[in-house]
Amino acid sequence: MRGVGETGLDFFRTGPEGVAAQERSFRAHIEIAKRHGKALVIHDREAHADVLRVLDEEGAPERTVFHCYSGDAEMAEICAAKGYYMSFAGNVTFKNAQPLRDALAVAPWSWSSSRPTPLPHPGALPGPPQRPYLIPVTVRAMAEVRGIGENELAEAIAVNTARAFDY
Ligand SMILES: [Zn+2]
């Protein structure tokens, strides 16, 4: 097992009881990830501030990954400062996803420091069915946002995925 999750908070169409239950299980998953030294894989939908708050309150695991990152640039700077990984998915290519591309533009990138460095890596496209053959489309779009080559980005993705999941 490489990680605990996906876990986190999803407030889309969720009532107050659901919110409380999600927060309880999110806290428990954080504790399990830390106890076993595993990456914590976070699902965050319409719950950015609360996800960050619970991570602060519990103390985030050393390797914390926002899968299908959906925050804005301001949140990306917070995640970067805290050393969280941000995983960008196919929705970064959507026309209406400029705030997401702005976040991608400020996500840190260098992988030479000793401390885990948050780097973008593409996950699967949102929603079933998953279409892994489209990952190059995402990578190309991400490389364009960052103004770097596809190969350079692919290398960063490989290095950082290995670092995030400890293999
Ligand atoms: Zn998810």
PDB file of C-alpha atoms and ligand atoms in Angstrom:
ATOM      1  CA  MET A   1       0.000   0.000   0.000  1.00  0.00           C
ATOM      2  CA  ARG A   2       1.429   3.364  -1.071  1.00  0.00           C
ATOM      3  CA  GLY A   3      -1.052   5.774   0.391  1.00  0.00           C
ATOM      4  CA  VAL A   4      -4.173   6.372   2.435  1.00  0.00           C
ATOM      5  CA  GLY A   5      -7.108   7.710   0.452  1.00  0.00           C
ATOM      6  CA  GLU A   6      -8.497   9.090  -1.403  1.00  0.00           C
ATOM      7  CA  THR A   7      -9.871  10.848   1.622  1.00  0.00           C
ATOM      8  CA  GLY A   8     -10.704  14.419   2.490  1.00  0.00           C
ATOM      9  CA  LEU A   9     -13.836  16.510   2.221  1.00  0.00           C
ATOM     10  CA  ASP A  10     -16.467  16.820  -0.494  1.00  0.00           C
ATOM     11  CA  PHE A  11     -19.131  19.393   0.276  1.00  0.00           C
ATOM     12  CA  PHE A  12     -20.843  19.158  -3.110  1.00  0.00           C
ATOM     13  CA  ARG A  13     -24.507  18.387  -2.280  1.00  0.00           C
ATOM     14  CA  THR A  14     -23.568  17.474   1.297  1.00  0.00           C
ATOM     15  CA  GLY A  15     -25.719  18.366   4.308  1.00  0.00           C
ATOM     16  CA  PRO A  16     -24.444  19.296   7.784  1.00  0.00           C
ATOM     17  CA  GLU A  17     -24.490  15.705   9.093  1.00  0.00           C
ATOM     18  CA  GLY A  18     -22.478  14.535   6.114  1.00  0.00           C
ATOM     19  CA  VAL A  19     -19.994  17.343   6.645  1.00  0.00           C
ATOM     20  CA  ALA A  20     -19.411  16.302  10.264  1.00  0.00           C
ATOM     21  CA  ALA A  21     -19.058  12.617   9.346  1.00  0.00           C
ATOM     22  CA  GLN A  22     -16.584  13.409   6.569  1.00  0.00           C
ATOM     23  CA  GLU A  23     -14.454  15.512   8.876  1.00  0.00           C
ATOM     24  CA  ARG A  24     -14.328  12.703  11.465  1.00  0.00           C
ATOM     25  CA  SER A  25     -13.187  10.125   8.939  1.00  0.00           C
ATOM     26  CA  PHE A  26     -10.717  12.560   7.332  1.00  0.00           C
ATOM     27  CA  ARG A  27      -9.102  13.093  10.756  1.00  0.00           C
ATOM     28  CA  ALA A  28      -8.915   9.326  11.282  1.00  0.00           C
ATOM     29  CA  HIS A  29      -7.305   8.813   7.851  1.00  0.00           C
ATOM     30  CA  ILE A  30      -4.682  11.481   8.598  1.00  0.00           C
ATOM     31  CA  GLU A  31      -3.804   9.641  11.798  1.00  0.00           C
ATOM     32  CA  ILE A  32      -3.551   6.290   9.966  1.00  0.00           C
ATOM     33  CA  ALA A  33      -1.298   7.764   7.257  1.00  0.00           C
ATOM     34  CA  LYS A  34       1.052   9.224   9.859  1.00  0.00           C
ATOM     35  CA  ARG A  35       1.096   6.065  11.981  1.00  0.00           C
ATOM     36  CA  HIS A  36       2.057   3.926   8.967  1.00  0.00           C
ATOM     37  CA  GLY A  37       4.286   6.472   7.207  1.00  0.00           C
ATOM     38  CA  LYS A  38       2.091   6.498   4.088  1.00  0.00           C
ATOM     39  CA  ALA A  39       1.194   9.288   1.689  1.00  0.00           C
ATOM     40  CA  LEU A  40      -2.158  10.932   2.333  1.00  0.00           C
ATOM     41  CA  VAL A  41      -4.171  11.299  -0.888  1.00  0.00           C
ATOM     42  CA  ILE A  42      -6.709  14.069  -0.572  1.00  0.00           C
ATOM     43  CA  HIS A  43      -9.970  14.563  -2.389  1.00  0.00           C
ATOM     44  CA  ASP A  44     -11.105  18.181  -1.988  1.00  0.00           C
ATOM     45  CA  ARG A  45     -14.307  19.324  -3.605  1.00  0.00           C
ATOM     46  CA  GLU A  46     -15.707  22.711  -2.611  1.00  0.00           C
ATOM     47  CA  ALA A  47     -13.999  22.340   0.764  1.00  0.00           C
ATOM     48  CA  HIS A  48     -10.610  24.045   0.310  1.00  0.00           C
ATOM     49  CA  ALA A  49     -10.520  26.071   3.530  1.00  0.00           C
ATOM     50  CA  ASP A  50     -11.783  23.187   5.650  1.00  0.00           C
ATOM     51  CA  VAL A  51      -9.316  20.697   4.181  1.00  0.00           C
ATOM     52  CA  LEU A  52      -6.440  23.073   4.950  1.00  0.00           C
ATOM     53  CA  ARG A  53      -7.805  23.730   8.448  1.00  0.00           C
ATOM     54  CA  VAL A  54      -8.127  20.033   9.351  1.00  0.00           C
ATOM     55  CA  LEU A  55      -4.614  19.350   8.025  1.00  0.00           C
ATOM     56  CA  ASP A  56      -3.282  22.167  10.231  1.00  0.00           C
ATOM     57  CA  GLU A  57      -5.214  20.972  13.265  1.00  0.00           C
ATOM     58  CA  GLU A  58      -4.149  17.340  12.927  1.00  0.00           C
ATOM     59  CA  GLY A  59      -0.669  17.966  11.531  1.00  0.00           C
ATOM     60  CA  ALA A  60      -0.305  16.798   7.932  1.00  0.00           C
ATOM     61  CA  PRO A  61       1.626  13.629   7.066  1.00  0.00           C
ATOM     62  CA  GLU A  62       5.080  14.184   5.578  1.00  0.00           C
ATOM     63  CA  ARG A  63       3.745  13.297   2.129  1.00  0.00           C
ATOM     64  CA  THR A  64       0.373  14.879   1.409  1.00  0.00           C
ATOM     65  CA  VAL A  65      -1.035  14.863  -2.128  1.00  0.00           C
ATOM     66  CA  PHE A  66      -4.013  16.852  -3.394  1.00  0.00           C
ATOM     67  CA  HIS A  67      -5.350  14.540  -6.088  1.00  0.00           C
ATOM     68  CA  CYS A  68      -7.170  16.355  -8.888  1.00  0.00           C
ATOM     69  CA  TYR A  69      -6.151  19.691  -7.368  1.00  0.00           C
ATOM     70  CA  SER A  70      -9.002  22.183  -7.701  1.00  0.00           C
ATOM     71  CA  GLY A  71      -7.900  25.249  -5.733  1.00  0.00           C
ATOM     72  CA  ASP A  72      -6.838  28.638  -7.028  1.00  0.00           C
ATOM     73  CA  ALA A  73      -3.390  30.245  -7.148  1.00  0.00           C
ATOM     74  CA  GLU A  74      -3.683  31.622  -3.622  1.00  0.00           C
ATOM     75  CA  MET A  75      -4.338  28.149  -2.231  1.00  0.00           C
ATOM     76  CA  ALA A  76      -1.503  26.754  -4.367  1.00  0.00           C
ATOM     77  CA  GLU A  77       0.873  29.131  -2.617  1.00  0.00           C
ATOM     78  CA  ILE A  78      -0.347  27.878   0.768  1.00  0.00           C
ATOM     79  CA  CYS A  79       0.082  24.248  -0.344  1.00  0.00           C
ATOM     80  CA  ALA A  80       3.559  25.047  -1.660  1.00  0.00           C
ATOM     81  CA  ALA A  81       4.609  26.663   1.595  1.00  0.00           C
ATOM     82  CA  LYS A  82       3.435  23.620   3.506  1.00  0.00           C
ATOM     83  CA  GLY A  83       5.134  21.169   1.156  1.00  0.00           C
ATOM     84  CA  TYR A  84       1.939  19.537  -0.136  1.00  0.00           C
ATOM     85  CA  TYR A  85       1.962  17.926  -3.567  1.00  0.00           C
ATOM     86  CA  MET A  86      -0.579  19.191  -6.088  1.00  0.00           C
ATOM     87  CA  SER A  87      -1.774  16.718  -8.680  1.00  0.00           C
ATOM     88  CA  PHE A  88      -3.288  18.330 -11.766  1.00  0.00           C
ATOM     89  CA  ALA A  89      -5.711  16.302 -13.834  1.00  0.00           C
ATOM     90  CA  GLY A  90      -7.402  16.562 -17.207  1.00  0.00           C
ATOM     91  CA  ASN A  91      -9.683  19.369 -16.102  1.00  0.00           C
ATOM     92  CA  VAL A  92      -6.677  21.706 -16.338  1.00  0.00           C
ATOM     93  CA  THR A  93      -7.358  21.641 -20.101  1.00  0.00           C
ATOM     94  CA  PHE A  94     -10.978  22.817 -19.774  1.00  0.00           C
ATOM     95  CA  LYS A  95     -11.837  26.192 -21.244  1.00  0.00           C
ATOM     96  CA  ASN A  96     -13.308  27.515 -17.985  1.00  0.00           C
ATOM     97  CA  ALA A  97     -10.366  26.329 -15.876  1.00  0.00           C
ATOM     98  CA  GLN A  98      -8.214  29.478 -15.965  1.00  0.00           C
ATOM     99  CA  PRO A  99      -8.044  29.681 -12.118  1.00  0.00           C
ATOM    100  CA  LEU A 100      -6.656  26.138 -12.154  1.00  0.00           C
ATOM    101  CA  ARG A 101      -4.060  27.070 -14.786  1.00  0.00           C
ATOM    102  CA  ASP A 102      -3.139  30.091 -12.644  1.00  0.00           C
ATOM    103  CA  ALA A 103      -2.588  27.691  -9.741  1.00  0.00           C
ATOM    104  CA  LEU A 104      -0.464  25.433 -11.952  1.00  0.00           C
ATOM    105  CA  ALA A 105       1.600  28.459 -12.959  1.00  0.00           C
ATOM    106  CA  VAL A 106       2.639  29.149  -9.350  1.00  0.00           C
ATOM    107  CA  ALA A 107       3.070  25.546  -8.121  1.00  0.00           C
ATOM    108  CA  PRO A 108       6.741  24.964  -7.320  1.00  0.00           C
ATOM    109  CA  TRP A 109       8.707  22.652  -9.448  1.00  0.00           C
ATOM    110  CA  SER A 110      12.300  22.167  -8.425  1.00  0.00           C
ATOM    111  CA  TRP A 111      12.981  18.647  -7.227  1.00  0.00           C
ATOM    112  CA  SER A 112      16.540  19.047  -6.053  1.00  0.00           C
ATOM    113  CA  SER A 113      15.911  20.203  -2.494  1.00  0.00           C
ATOM    114  CA  SER A 114      16.075  17.784   0.403  1.00  0.00           C
ATOM    115  CA  ARG A 115      12.567  18.537   1.577  1.00  0.00           C
ATOM    116  CA  PRO A 116       9.609  17.079  -0.301  1.00  0.00           C
ATOM    117  CA  THR A 117       8.786  19.644  -2.946  1.00  0.00           C
ATOM    118  CA  PRO A 118       5.274  20.034  -4.231  1.00  0.00           C
ATOM    119  CA  LEU A 119       5.142  19.443  -7.942  1.00  0.00           C
ATOM    120  CA  PRO A 120       2.267  19.074 -10.302  1.00  0.00           C
ATOM    121  CA  HIS A 121       1.623  15.669 -11.747  1.00  0.00           C
ATOM    122  CA  PRO A 122      -1.364  14.673 -13.807  1.00  0.00           C
ATOM    123  CA  GLY A 123      -3.851  12.220 -12.441  1.00  0.00           C
ATOM    124  CA  ALA A 124      -6.616  10.535 -14.320  1.00  0.00           C
ATOM    125  CA  LEU A 125      -9.245  12.559 -16.058  1.00  0.00           C
ATOM    126  CA  PRO A 126     -12.248  13.371 -13.905  1.00  0.00           C
ATOM    127  CA  GLY A 127     -15.284  11.139 -14.020  1.00  0.00           C
ATOM    128  CA  PRO A 128     -15.766   7.642 -15.392  1.00  0.00           C
ATOM    129  CA  PRO A 129     -14.655   6.196 -17.681  1.00  0.00           C
ATOM    130  CA  GLN A 130     -10.981   6.891 -17.010  1.00  0.00           C
ATOM    131  CA  ARG A 131      -9.025   7.615 -20.176  1.00  0.00           C
ATOM    132  CA  PRO A 132      -5.322   7.198 -19.480  1.00  0.00           C
ATOM    133  CA  TYR A 133      -4.503   7.446 -23.188  1.00  0.00           C
ATOM    134  CA  LEU A 134      -5.421  11.123 -22.910  1.00  0.00           C
ATOM    135  CA  ILE A 135      -2.765  11.858 -20.272  1.00  0.00           C
ATOM    136  CA  PRO A 136      -0.427  13.249 -22.987  1.00  0.00           C
ATOM    137  CA  VAL A 137      -3.101  15.856 -23.754  1.00  0.00           C
ATOM    138  CA  THR A 138      -2.988  16.965 -20.127  1.00  0.00           C
ATOM    139  CA  VAL A 139       0.800  16.944 -20.011  1.00  0.00           C
ATOM    140  CA  ARG A 140       1.005  19.019 -23.192  1.00  0.00           C
ATOM    141  CA  ALA A 141      -1.435  21.582 -21.776  1.00  0.00           C
ATOM    142  CA  MET A 142       0.488  21.715 -18.496  1.00  0.00           C
ATOM    143  CA  ALA A 143       3.829  22.171 -20.269  1.00  0.00           C
ATOM    144  CA  GLU A 144       2.339  25.057 -22.207  1.00  0.00           C
ATOM    145  CA  VAL A 145       1.124  26.767 -19.021  1.00  0.00           C
ATOM    146  CA  ARG A 146       4.575  26.395 -17.497  1.00  0.00           C
ATOM    147  CA  GLY A 147       6.461  27.305 -20.662  1.00  0.00           C
ATOM    148  CA  ILE A 148       8.658  24.196 -20.531  1.00  0.00           C
ATOM    149  CA  GLY A 149       9.144  21.170 -22.740  1.00  0.00           C
ATOM    150  CA  GLU A 150       6.919  18.103 -22.530  1.00  0.00           C
ATOM    151  CA  ASN A 151       9.904  15.873 -21.793  1.00  0.00           C
ATOM    152  CA  GLU A 152      11.113  18.078 -18.973  1.00  0.00           C
ATOM    153  CA  LEU A 153       7.637  18.024 -17.468  1.00  0.00           C
ATOM    154  CA  ALA A 154       7.304  14.264 -17.911  1.00  0.00           C
ATOM    155  CA  GLU A 155      10.584  13.800 -16.053  1.00  0.00           C
ATOM    156  CA  ALA A 156       9.451  16.043 -13.208  1.00  0.00           C
ATOM    157  CA  ILE A 157       6.198  14.098 -12.996  1.00  0.00           C
ATOM    158  CA  ALA A 158       8.038  10.782 -12.775  1.00  0.00           C
ATOM    159  CA  VAL A 159      10.457  12.011 -10.123  1.00  0.00           C
ATOM    160  CA  ASN A 160       7.769  13.589  -8.036  1.00  0.00           C
ATOM    161  CA  THR A 161       5.304  10.762  -8.262  1.00  0.00           C
ATOM    162  CA  ALA A 162       8.059   8.445  -7.032  1.00  0.00           C
ATOM    163  CA  ARG A 163       8.869  10.846  -4.230  1.00  0.00           C
ATOM    164  CA  ALA A 164       5.254  11.357  -3.194  1.00  0.00           C
ATOM    165  CA  PHE A 165       4.552   7.638  -3.062  1.00  0.00           C
ATOM    166  CA  ASP A 166       7.964   6.504  -1.839  1.00  0.00           C
ATOM    167  CA  TYR A 167       9.047   4.025  -4.500  1.00  0.00           C
TER     168      TYR A 167
HETATM  169 ZN    ZN B   1     -11.386  12.380  -5.756  1.00  0.00          ZN
END
